[in-house]
Coordinates of C-alpha atoms in Angstrom, one line a residue:
Chain I
M285 CA 96.3 95.3 82.4
G286 CA 96.4 91.6 81.2
S287 CA 95.2 90.4 84.7
V288 CA 92.0 92.7 85.0
I289 CA 90.6 90.3 82.3
L290 CA 91.0 87.5 85.0
W291 CA 88.7 89.2 87.2
I292 CA 86.0 89.8 85.3
P293 CA 84.6 85.9 85.0
F294 CA 85.8 85.8 89.1
I295 CA 82.9 88.7 89.9
I296 CA 80.1 86.5 87.8
T297 CA 80.9 83.0 89.3
S298 CA 80.8 84.6 92.8
G299 CA 77.9 86.5 92.0
I300 CA 76.3 82.9 90.7
E301 CA 77.5 81.4 93.9
N302 CA 75.7 83.9 95.9
C303 CA 72.8 83.2 94.6
S304 CA 73.0 79.3 95.1
R305 CA 73.3 79.8 98.5
Q306 CA 69.7 81.5 99.0
P307 CA 67.3 82.3 97.3
P308 CA 67.8 86.1 95.8
W309 CA 64.9 87.9 96.6
F310 CA 63.9 88.7 99.7
N311 CA 59.9 90.5 100.8
G312 CA 59.7 93.2 102.8
L313 CA 59.0 91.6 106.1
E314 CA 62.3 89.2 105.8
L315 CA 64.0 92.5 105.3
L316 CA 62.7 94.1 108.3
E317 CA 63.6 91.1 110.5
D318 CA 67.2 90.9 109.1
A319 CA 67.4 94.5 109.6
K320 CA 66.0 94.2 113.4
Q321 CA 68.2 91.3 114.1
N322 CA 71.5 91.8 112.5
K323 CA 71.9 95.6 111.0
H324 CA 72.5 97.3 113.9
V325 CA 74.3 100.6 114.1
L326 CA 78.4 100.9 115.1
P327 CA 79.0 103.7 117.3
S328 CA 81.9 105.7 116.0
G329 CA 83.4 106.8 119.1
C330 CA 82.9 110.6 119.0
E331 CA 79.6 112.2 120.8
G332 CA 79.0 114.9 117.9
I333 CA 79.5 112.1 115.2
D334 CA 76.7 110.1 116.7
I335 CA 74.8 112.7 117.5
L336 CA 74.9 113.9 113.7
L337 CA 74.7 110.3 112.3
E338 CA 71.9 109.0 114.7
G339 CA 73.6 106.7 116.4
G340 CA 76.8 105.8 114.2
F341 CA 77.5 103.8 111.4
R342 CA 74.9 101.0 110.3
I343 CA 76.0 97.6 109.6
G344 CA 75.6 96.9 106.2
Q345 CA 76.3 100.3 104.6
L346 CA 79.5 101.9 103.1
T347 CA 80.5 104.7 104.4
E348 CA 82.8 107.5 102.8
I349 CA 84.6 110.5 104.7
V350 CA 86.2 113.1 102.3
G351 CA 87.9 115.6 103.6
P352 CA 91.1 117.7 102.6
S353 CA 94.5 117.2 103.3
S354 CA 95.0 116.8 107.4
S355 CA 91.6 117.2 108.0
G356 CA 91.3 114.5 110.7
K357 CA 90.0 111.4 108.4
T358 CA 92.6 109.3 109.6
Q359 CA 91.6 110.6 113.4
M360 CA 88.3 109.5 112.8
C361 CA 89.0 106.0 111.5
L362 CA 91.3 105.3 114.5
R363 CA 88.4 106.7 116.5
S364 CA 86.3 104.4 115.2
A365 CA 88.3 101.5 115.7
L366 CA 89.0 101.9 119.2
G367 CA 85.2 102.7 120.0
V368 CA 84.3 98.9 118.2
A369 CA 86.8 97.3 119.9
D370 CA 86.6 99.0 123.5
M371 CA 83.0 98.2 123.7
N372 CA 83.7 94.1 122.5
L373 CA 81.2 94.7 119.8
G374 CA 83.7 92.7 117.4
S375 CA 87.1 93.1 116.0
V376 CA 88.2 95.8 113.5
F377 CA 90.2 95.4 110.1
F378 CA 92.2 98.1 109.3
L379 CA 93.5 98.4 105.8
D380 CA 96.3 100.8 105.3
T381 CA 97.4 102.1 102.1
C382 CA 99.6 105.1 103.2
N383 CA 101.4 104.2 106.3
S384 CA 99.2 106.3 108.7
F385 CA 98.4 103.6 111.2
S386 CA 99.9 104.5 114.0
S387 CA 99.5 102.0 116.9
N388 CA 101.4 105.1 119.7
R389 CA 98.4 106.9 118.8
I390 CA 95.9 104.3 119.1
A391 CA 97.9 103.7 122.9
S392 CA 97.7 107.5 123.8
M393 CA 94.0 107.5 122.7
I394 CA 92.9 104.9 125.0
N395 CA 94.7 106.3 127.9
Q396 CA 92.8 109.5 127.4
H397 CA 89.6 107.5 126.8
T398 CA 87.6 107.0 130.9
A399 CA 87.5 103.5 130.8
T400 CA 84.0 101.5 130.8
S401 CA 84.8 99.3 133.8
V402 CA 86.7 100.2 137.1
E403 CA 88.0 96.7 137.1
E404 CA 89.9 96.7 134.5
D405 CA 93.7 98.4 134.3
G406 CA 95.4 100.5 132.2
E407 CA 97.2 97.8 130.5
T408 CA 94.7 95.0 130.3
R409 CA 92.6 97.8 128.6
V410 CA 95.5 98.5 126.1
K411 CA 96.3 95.1 125.4
R412 CA 92.3 93.9 125.4
I413 CA 91.3 96.6 122.6
M414 CA 94.7 96.4 120.7
S415 CA 94.1 92.8 120.3
R416 CA 90.8 93.4 118.4
I417 CA 92.4 95.6 115.9
L418 CA 93.6 93.8 112.7
C419 CA 96.2 96.0 110.3
Q420 CA 97.5 95.3 106.9
S421 CA 99.2 97.3 104.3
V422 CA 97.7 97.6 101.0
Y423 CA 99.6 99.4 98.0
D424 CA 97.7 98.3 95.2
I425 CA 94.1 97.8 93.7
F426 CA 94.8 93.9 93.1
E427 CA 96.1 93.8 96.5
L428 CA 92.9 94.7 98.0
L429 CA 90.6 92.5 95.7
D430 CA 92.7 89.8 96.8
I431 CA 92.5 90.5 100.4
L432 CA 88.7 91.3 100.2
R433 CA 88.3 87.9 98.6
Q434 CA 90.3 85.9 101.1
L435 CA 88.0 88.2 103.4
E436 CA 85.1 86.7 102.2
N437 CA 86.2 83.2 102.2
R438 CA 87.0 83.4 106.1
L439 CA 83.5 85.1 107.1
S440 CA 81.9 82.2 104.9
Y441 CA 83.5 79.7 106.6
Q442 CA 83.1 81.6 110.4
E443 CA 80.1 80.9 112.3
K444 CA 77.3 84.2 112.9
S445 CA 77.4 86.3 116.0
N446 CA 80.9 85.2 117.1
G447 CA 82.3 87.8 119.6
N448 CA 85.3 88.3 117.6
S449 CA 83.9 88.5 114.4
I450 CA 84.6 91.3 112.4
R451 CA 82.6 94.4 112.5
L452 CA 83.7 97.1 111.1
L453 CA 86.3 97.4 108.2
I454 CA 88.4 100.6 107.6
I455 CA 90.3 101.5 104.3
D456 CA 92.5 104.6 104.6
S457 CA 92.4 105.7 102.0
I458 CA 90.7 103.9 99.1
A459 CA 91.7 107.0 96.8
T460 CA 95.6 105.9 97.0
L461 CA 94.4 102.7 95.4
V462 CA 92.1 103.7 92.9
A463 CA 93.8 107.0 91.9
P464 CA 96.7 105.3 89.4
I465 CA 94.3 103.6 87.5
L466 CA 91.4 105.8 86.9
G467 CA 91.0 108.6 84.7
S468 CA 92.8 107.1 81.3
K469 CA 91.0 106.8 78.0
N470 CA 90.1 102.6 78.6
S471 CA 87.6 101.9 81.0
Q472 CA 89.0 99.3 82.6
G473 CA 90.0 101.8 85.8
R474 CA 86.5 102.6 86.2
M475 CA 85.4 98.5 86.2
L476 CA 87.8 98.1 88.7
T477 CA 86.6 100.8 91.0
I478 CA 83.0 99.7 90.5
S479 CA 84.1 96.2 91.3
T480 CA 85.7 97.0 94.3
G481 CA 82.6 99.3 95.6
I482 CA 80.4 96.2 95.1
L483 CA 82.5 93.3 96.4
L484 CA 82.6 96.1 99.8
K485 CA 79.0 96.5 99.8
R486 CA 78.0 92.8 99.3
I487 CA 80.9 91.9 102.2
A488 CA 79.2 94.9 104.3
N489 CA 75.5 93.0 103.6
D490 CA 76.0 89.5 103.8
Y491 CA 78.4 89.6 106.5
N492 CA 77.1 91.9 108.4
L493 CA 79.8 94.5 108.8
S494 CA 80.2 98.2 108.3
V495 CA 82.8 99.6 105.8
L496 CA 84.2 103.2 106.5
V497 CA 86.7 104.4 103.6
T498 CA 88.3 107.9 103.3
N499 CA 88.8 109.5 99.8
Q500 CA 90.3 112.7 99.5
M501 CA 89.6 116.1 97.6
V502 CA 91.0 117.1 94.4
G503 CA 90.5 120.2 92.8
G504 CA 87.6 121.1 90.9
Q505 CA 86.2 124.0 89.0
R506 CA 87.1 127.6 89.8
G507 CA 89.2 126.2 92.6
H508 CA 86.3 124.3 94.8
L509 CA 87.4 121.0 95.9
K510 CA 85.7 117.8 95.3
P511 CA 85.7 114.3 96.2
A512 CA 88.4 112.6 94.1
L513 CA 87.7 109.6 91.9
G514 CA 85.0 111.3 90.0
E515 CA 81.6 110.0 89.1
S516 CA 82.1 106.5 89.1
W517 CA 82.9 106.5 92.5
K518 CA 80.2 109.0 93.7
S519 CA 77.2 106.7 93.8
I520 CA 78.6 104.1 95.4
P521 CA 78.6 104.5 98.9
H522 CA 75.6 104.8 101.0
V523 CA 76.8 107.4 103.3
Q524 CA 79.0 110.3 102.4
L525 CA 80.6 112.5 105.0
L526 CA 82.8 115.5 104.8
L527 CA 85.4 116.7 107.2
S528 CA 87.1 120.2 107.3
R529 CA 89.5 121.5 110.2
D530 CA 90.9 125.3 110.0
K531 CA 94.5 125.0 110.3
G532 CA 96.1 124.6 113.7
S533 CA 92.7 124.0 115.3
T534 CA 91.3 120.6 117.0
I535 CA 87.8 121.0 116.2
C536 CA 86.4 119.7 113.1
G537 CA 83.6 120.1 111.5
I538 CA 81.4 117.2 109.6
S539 CA 78.6 117.7 107.2
I540 CA 76.5 115.1 105.6
L541 CA 76.6 115.1 101.9
K542 CA 74.5 112.1 101.5
H543 CA 72.8 109.6 104.0
T544 CA 70.1 107.0 103.2
T545 CA 67.7 108.2 106.1
I546 CA 69.3 111.8 107.3
G547 CA 68.6 115.1 105.3
S548 CA 71.9 116.2 103.7
G549 CA 73.3 119.4 104.9
R550 CA 73.0 118.7 108.5
T551 CA 76.8 119.8 110.6
G552 CA 78.2 118.7 113.5
K553 CA 81.4 118.9 115.3
F554 CA 83.8 116.7 117.2
V555 CA 87.1 117.7 118.7
I556 CA 90.4 115.8 118.3
H557 CA 92.4 115.4 121.4
N558 CA 96.4 115.3 121.9
Chain X
M232 CA 89.1 71.2 98.9
S233 CA 91.1 69.8 101.7
A234 CA 93.0 73.6 101.9
S235 CA 89.1 74.8 102.5
I236 CA 88.4 72.3 105.1
A237 CA 91.9 72.8 107.2
M238 CA 91.1 76.7 107.1
A239 CA 87.3 76.2 108.3
E240 CA 88.7 74.1 110.7
S241 CA 91.7 76.4 112.1
S242 CA 88.9 79.6 112.0
R243 CA 86.5 77.4 114.3
S244 CA 88.8 76.3 116.5
G245 CA 89.7 80.0 118.2
G246 CA 90.2 83.2 118.3
H247 CA 89.8 85.4 115.4
A248 CA 90.5 84.5 111.7
L249 CA 93.6 86.4 110.8
L250 CA 94.4 86.8 107.1
D251 CA 98.0 86.3 106.2
G252 CA 100.3 89.4 106.7
A253 CA 98.0 91.1 109.1
Q254 CA 98.9 91.9 112.3
T255 CA 97.0 93.1 115.7
A256 CA 97.6 96.4 116.9
W257 CA 99.1 95.1 119.9
D258 CA 101.9 93.4 118.3
M259 CA 102.6 96.9 116.1
L260 CA 102.5 98.9 119.2
S261 CA 105.8 97.1 120.6
E262 CA 107.6 97.1 117.4
E263 CA 107.0 100.8 117.2
Q264 CA 108.1 101.4 120.2
M265 CA 111.3 100.0 119.6
Q266 CA 111.9 101.7 116.8
K267 CA 114.5 104.1 116.4
P268 CA 114.1 107.2 114.6
I269 CA 116.7 109.2 112.3
T270 CA 118.2 112.3 114.6
T271 CA 118.2 115.3 112.6
G272 CA 121.0 117.1 114.2
C273 CA 119.0 119.8 116.0
E274 CA 117.6 118.6 119.4
E275 CA 114.2 120.9 119.1
L276 CA 113.4 119.3 115.7
D277 CA 114.1 116.2 117.4
T278 CA 111.6 116.8 120.1
I279 CA 108.9 117.8 117.8
L280 CA 109.0 115.1 115.4
G281 CA 108.9 112.6 118.6
G282 CA 113.0 111.5 118.5
G283 CA 113.4 112.3 114.5
I284 CA 112.6 111.2 111.3
Q285 CA 110.4 108.1 111.6
C286 CA 111.1 105.1 110.0
K287 CA 108.7 102.9 107.9
A288 CA 106.8 106.4 107.1
V289 CA 107.2 108.7 104.1
T290 CA 107.8 112.4 105.0
E291 CA 108.0 114.7 103.1
I292 CA 109.7 118.2 103.7
G293 CA 108.7 121.5 101.5
G294 CA 109.8 125.1 101.9
I295 CA 111.0 127.9 99.3
P296 CA 114.5 127.9 98.0
G297 CA 117.1 128.4 99.9
I298 CA 115.7 127.7 103.4
G299 CA 117.6 124.4 103.9
K300 CA 115.7 121.8 102.6
T301 CA 118.7 120.2 100.9
Q302 CA 120.8 120.7 103.7
L303 CA 118.6 118.8 105.8
G304 CA 118.7 115.9 103.6
I305 CA 122.4 115.6 103.1
Q306 CA 121.9 115.8 107.2
L307 CA 119.9 113.0 107.3
A308 CA 121.8 111.0 105.1
V309 CA 124.9 111.6 107.0
N310 CA 123.2 110.8 110.4
V311 CA 121.2 107.4 109.5
Q312 CA 124.9 106.0 109.2
I313 CA 126.0 107.1 113.2
P314 CA 126.9 103.5 114.5
V315 CA 124.2 101.6 116.9
Q316 CA 127.3 101.9 119.9
Y317 CA 126.4 105.8 119.7
G318 CA 122.8 106.0 119.3
G319 CA 121.9 105.8 115.9
L320 CA 120.8 103.3 113.1
G321 CA 124.4 102.3 111.7
G322 CA 122.7 102.1 108.3
K323 CA 123.3 103.3 104.5
A324 CA 121.5 105.8 102.8
V325 CA 120.1 106.2 99.2
Y326 CA 120.1 109.9 97.7
I327 CA 118.3 110.6 94.6
D328 CA 119.1 113.8 93.0
T329 CA 117.0 115.4 90.6
E330 CA 118.4 118.8 90.8
G331 CA 122.0 118.2 91.1
S332 CA 121.9 120.4 94.3
F333 CA 123.9 117.3 95.9
M334 CA 127.5 119.1 96.9
V335 CA 130.3 116.4 97.8
E336 CA 132.4 119.1 99.2
R337 CA 129.5 120.2 101.5
A338 CA 128.8 116.6 102.6
H339 CA 132.2 116.1 103.5
Q340 CA 132.1 118.9 105.9
I341 CA 128.8 117.7 107.1
I342 CA 130.3 114.5 107.6
E343 CA 133.1 115.6 109.8
G344 CA 131.0 117.8 112.1
C345 CA 129.2 115.1 112.6
I346 CA 131.8 113.1 113.7
A347 CA 133.4 115.8 115.8
D348 CA 130.2 116.1 117.7
L349 CA 130.1 112.7 118.0
F350 CA 133.3 112.5 119.6
E351 CA 132.3 115.4 122.1
N352 CA 129.4 114.2 123.6
F353 CA 131.0 110.7 124.1
E354 CA 134.4 112.1 125.2
H355 CA 133.8 110.7 128.5
R356 CA 134.8 107.0 127.3
K357 CA 138.4 106.9 126.7
Q358 CA 138.5 104.6 123.7
S359 CA 136.5 104.6 120.7
L360 CA 133.3 102.6 121.0
V361 CA 133.4 101.4 117.6
C362 CA 136.3 100.7 115.3
P363 CA 138.3 103.9 114.2
D364 CA 137.7 103.0 110.2
I365 CA 134.2 103.6 110.6
L366 CA 134.2 106.7 112.1
Q367 CA 136.3 108.0 108.8
P368 CA 134.6 110.5 106.3
N369 CA 135.6 108.3 103.7
S370 CA 133.5 105.3 104.5
F371 CA 130.5 107.7 105.5
L372 CA 130.7 108.8 102.3
A373 CA 130.8 105.2 101.0
N374 CA 127.5 104.2 102.5
I375 CA 125.3 107.0 100.7
F376 CA 124.2 105.5 97.3
Y377 CA 124.1 108.4 95.1
F378 CA 121.4 108.2 92.0
R379 CA 121.6 111.8 89.6
I380 CA 118.1 111.9 87.7
C381 CA 118.0 114.0 84.8
S382 CA 114.3 113.7 83.7
Y383 CA 110.6 112.2 84.7
T384 CA 111.2 108.8 83.3
E385 CA 114.4 108.7 84.5
Q386 CA 112.8 109.0 88.0
I387 CA 110.4 106.2 87.4
A388 CA 112.9 103.9 86.3
A389 CA 114.9 104.7 89.1
V390 CA 112.1 104.0 92.1
N391 CA 111.4 100.7 90.1
Y392 CA 114.9 99.8 90.2
L393 CA 114.8 100.5 94.3
E394 CA 112.8 97.3 94.4
K395 CA 115.7 95.5 93.2
F396 CA 118.4 97.5 94.6
L397 CA 116.9 97.4 98.4
E398 CA 116.3 93.6 98.0
E399 CA 120.1 93.2 97.2
H400 CA 121.3 96.2 100.3
Q401 CA 119.1 95.4 103.4
D402 CA 120.9 98.0 105.4
V403 CA 119.6 101.3 103.6
N404 CA 117.8 102.9 106.3
I405 CA 116.5 105.9 104.3
I406 CA 115.9 107.0 100.9
V407 CA 116.1 110.9 100.2
V408 CA 114.7 112.3 96.8
D409 CA 115.8 116.1 96.3
S410 CA 113.0 117.1 94.5
I411 CA 110.5 114.9 93.9
T412 CA 108.5 117.4 91.9
F413 CA 111.4 118.9 89.6
H414 CA 110.9 116.6 86.7
F415 CA 107.1 116.7 86.8
R416 CA 106.3 120.2 86.9
R417 CA 107.7 121.1 83.3
D418 CA 107.1 118.2 81.1
F419 CA 103.6 116.8 81.6
D420 CA 100.8 118.2 79.0
D421 CA 98.4 115.8 80.5
L422 CA 97.5 116.5 84.3
A423 CA 95.3 113.7 84.1
M424 CA 98.0 111.1 83.7
R425 CA 100.6 113.3 86.0
T426 CA 98.2 112.5 88.9
R427 CA 98.7 108.5 87.7
V428 CA 102.1 108.2 87.3
L429 CA 102.8 110.3 90.9
G430 CA 100.3 108.5 92.5
G431 CA 101.8 105.2 91.3
M432 CA 105.0 106.2 92.5
S433 CA 104.2 107.3 96.1
S434 CA 102.5 103.9 96.1
K435 CA 105.2 102.0 95.5
L436 CA 107.7 104.4 97.9
M437 CA 104.9 103.5 100.7
R438 CA 105.6 99.7 100.0
F439 CA 109.4 100.5 100.0
A440 CA 109.0 102.2 103.5
K441 CA 106.9 99.5 105.2
K442 CA 108.6 96.4 103.5
H443 CA 112.3 97.3 104.2
N444 CA 111.7 99.5 107.3
L445 CA 113.3 102.6 106.1
A446 CA 112.3 106.2 106.1
V447 CA 111.5 107.7 102.7
V448 CA 112.2 111.5 103.0
L449 CA 110.6 113.6 99.9
L450 CA 111.7 117.1 99.4
N451 CA 109.4 119.5 97.5
Q452 CA 109.2 122.6 96.0
V453 CA 106.5 125.5 96.3
T454 CA 104.6 127.4 93.9
T455 CA 102.2 129.9 94.2
K456 CA 98.4 129.5 94.1
F457 CA 95.7 131.9 93.3
V458 CA 93.1 131.7 96.5
D459 CA 90.5 133.8 97.7
G460 CA 91.8 136.6 95.8
S461 CA 95.2 136.8 96.8
F462 CA 98.4 134.7 95.7
Q463 CA 99.6 132.0 98.7
L464 CA 102.6 129.9 98.8
T465 CA 101.8 126.1 98.5
L466 CA 103.8 123.0 98.0
A467 CA 103.6 122.1 94.4
L468 CA 101.9 119.1 92.7
G469 CA 98.8 120.0 93.6
D470 CA 95.9 118.9 96.0
S471 CA 96.1 115.3 95.0
W472 CA 99.9 115.0 96.0
S473 CA 99.1 116.1 99.2
H474 CA 98.0 112.9 100.4
A475 CA 100.8 110.9 99.3
C476 CA 103.1 111.4 102.4
T477 CA 102.4 109.8 105.7
N478 CA 104.0 113.4 107.6
R479 CA 104.7 116.6 106.2
I480 CA 107.0 119.5 107.6
I481 CA 107.0 123.2 106.4
L482 CA 110.3 124.9 106.5
Y483 CA 109.8 128.8 106.2
W484 CA 111.4 131.8 107.9
N485 CA 110.4 133.6 110.9
G486 CA 112.2 137.0 110.9
N487 CA 116.0 136.1 110.9
E488 CA 115.5 132.5 111.9
R489 CA 114.6 129.1 110.0
H490 CA 111.8 127.3 111.4
A491 CA 110.1 123.9 110.8
Y492 CA 106.4 122.9 111.1
I493 CA 104.6 119.7 111.3
D494 CA 101.8 119.9 108.8
K495 CA 100.4 116.4 108.8
S496 CA 100.7 113.7 111.0
P497 CA 98.9 111.0 111.9
S498 CA 100.3 111.0 115.6
L499 CA 102.4 113.7 116.3
R500 CA 100.6 117.4 117.1
S501 CA 101.2 120.7 115.4
A502 CA 104.0 122.2 116.6
S503 CA 106.7 124.1 115.4
A504 CA 110.7 124.8 116.1
P505 CA 113.6 126.7 115.2
F506 CA 116.9 125.5 113.6
Q507 CA 120.1 126.3 112.5
V508 CA 122.0 125.6 109.3
T509 CA 126.0 125.9 110.1
S510 CA 129.1 124.9 108.8
K511 CA 128.8 121.9 110.4
G512 CA 125.4 121.3 109.1
I513 CA 121.9 121.5 110.8
R514 CA 122.0 122.2 114.8
N515 CA 120.0 123.7 117.2
V516 CA 119.6 127.8 117.4
T517 CA 122.5 129.1 120.0
S518 CA 120.9 132.2 121.4
N519 CA 123.6 134.6 120.7
C520 CA 124.0 134.3 117.2
K521 CA 121.6 135.2 114.6
R522 CA 122.1 134.3 111.2
V523 CA 122.0 137.3 109.1
R524 CA 119.6 136.2 106.4
M525 CA 121.1 136.2 102.6
M526 CA 119.4 138.4 99.9

């Protein structure tokens, strides 16, 4: 845990650097301009989810998908990646912590979705979409922080509104990275969790992308399941969605636990095609 | 300073900026399609698994005692060694035994059954496709690296040691852990620490699977859970462990037959298939002989 100490000055100095690039405060009108120009909504690829979320995942926000095992979280992430790449909105960066990224599955999903333009044939469409989805495996919270720092460096040198810039960052799932460090008596685990959350939200806001993370559920009181990672992570995501699926069924229920503009408790459904 | 200028130029010059280690899904697709799975010995089970147990993934297999988990583990450790000329991977196996249920005599029997089936399926070839020394039970046994674990600290140490071991033995294609839960169920008072330790161990195993391109098979026991007023059977180690694997297969009895059901998988659909444990190992169910369940 000695290497944790090295991260504290990094987080502070990178915050100071950010301040020196532009004035640290905005007035309401500037924020509104920024929201209109940059902070659009990314469709999730599923009509049911888009209707529930009034458009989809908003750029600049961190969305968390929680659900018990095998409830459709990875499928929803793959479908969103597919949707963003298909509509040429930008690239997708998928950080995979549990070897659940399956390019075969994406290819079969592409072949089931109807093509938006008739001129493209199946093979070129598959190649075009899959070349825009980047995947990297991460198994360690420190690796994740390193990758996010490299990503921030690359994005700061890239031109804005480049057609190939990353629009969606998916981490599936963040619980496997954070669970091994959280829960002991010392607070370094909680510090790393919160630092990761702050870094993700800053990248989402400054570089105009949307971040999607999946989280697991653990047993709470009296056998009810609750989202993992405890109280320190709970306040970090902007939007929290709960997935549920009956065993053997292809229909997933989705409900809003937390959202910035929509009331919580609203529910919807979407189907996982085979 | 010059490194950052070079990086800026390369990202401006074209395409999307690829971080070191990231791959596009298109490149991964061709790699995945060339990947050979490890056959289980039973064709129906192979079919629902998409050819067999996938490499680069962690598969958890759970079931009640006596259903055949250890048999399946030994069968996979043998089948991974089927030579490439006969359609297999030609790799070696690591078998981590925590319960002491690995019987060498049974492994010998399974190997003999596997070799006999290979010759039967390829009998149209007059000569053997590989050097006859390879298809001997002793050389198959020599390719299974066996670790006997007696406590949870030894288990954690073994997984840590595997990192160095796999660098030296690059041809290992499967790691079987039988069973992953045994030592963690008794000795831990602090359940939060158990979750942390198990989480760290499963991350390491995931990393080995991806980096060294091998299959990791974890065998798990069942326990009873009080849910909705009745006791139900669930896999051991709780909800937090249920996310630690890529695929999950549950073995269960259906009448007098053994069945396998895919419980969790990112790329396979839920299905179940029957299988049989014979003296030669795991095989298809033949319709004319139903094994009587031993009470």
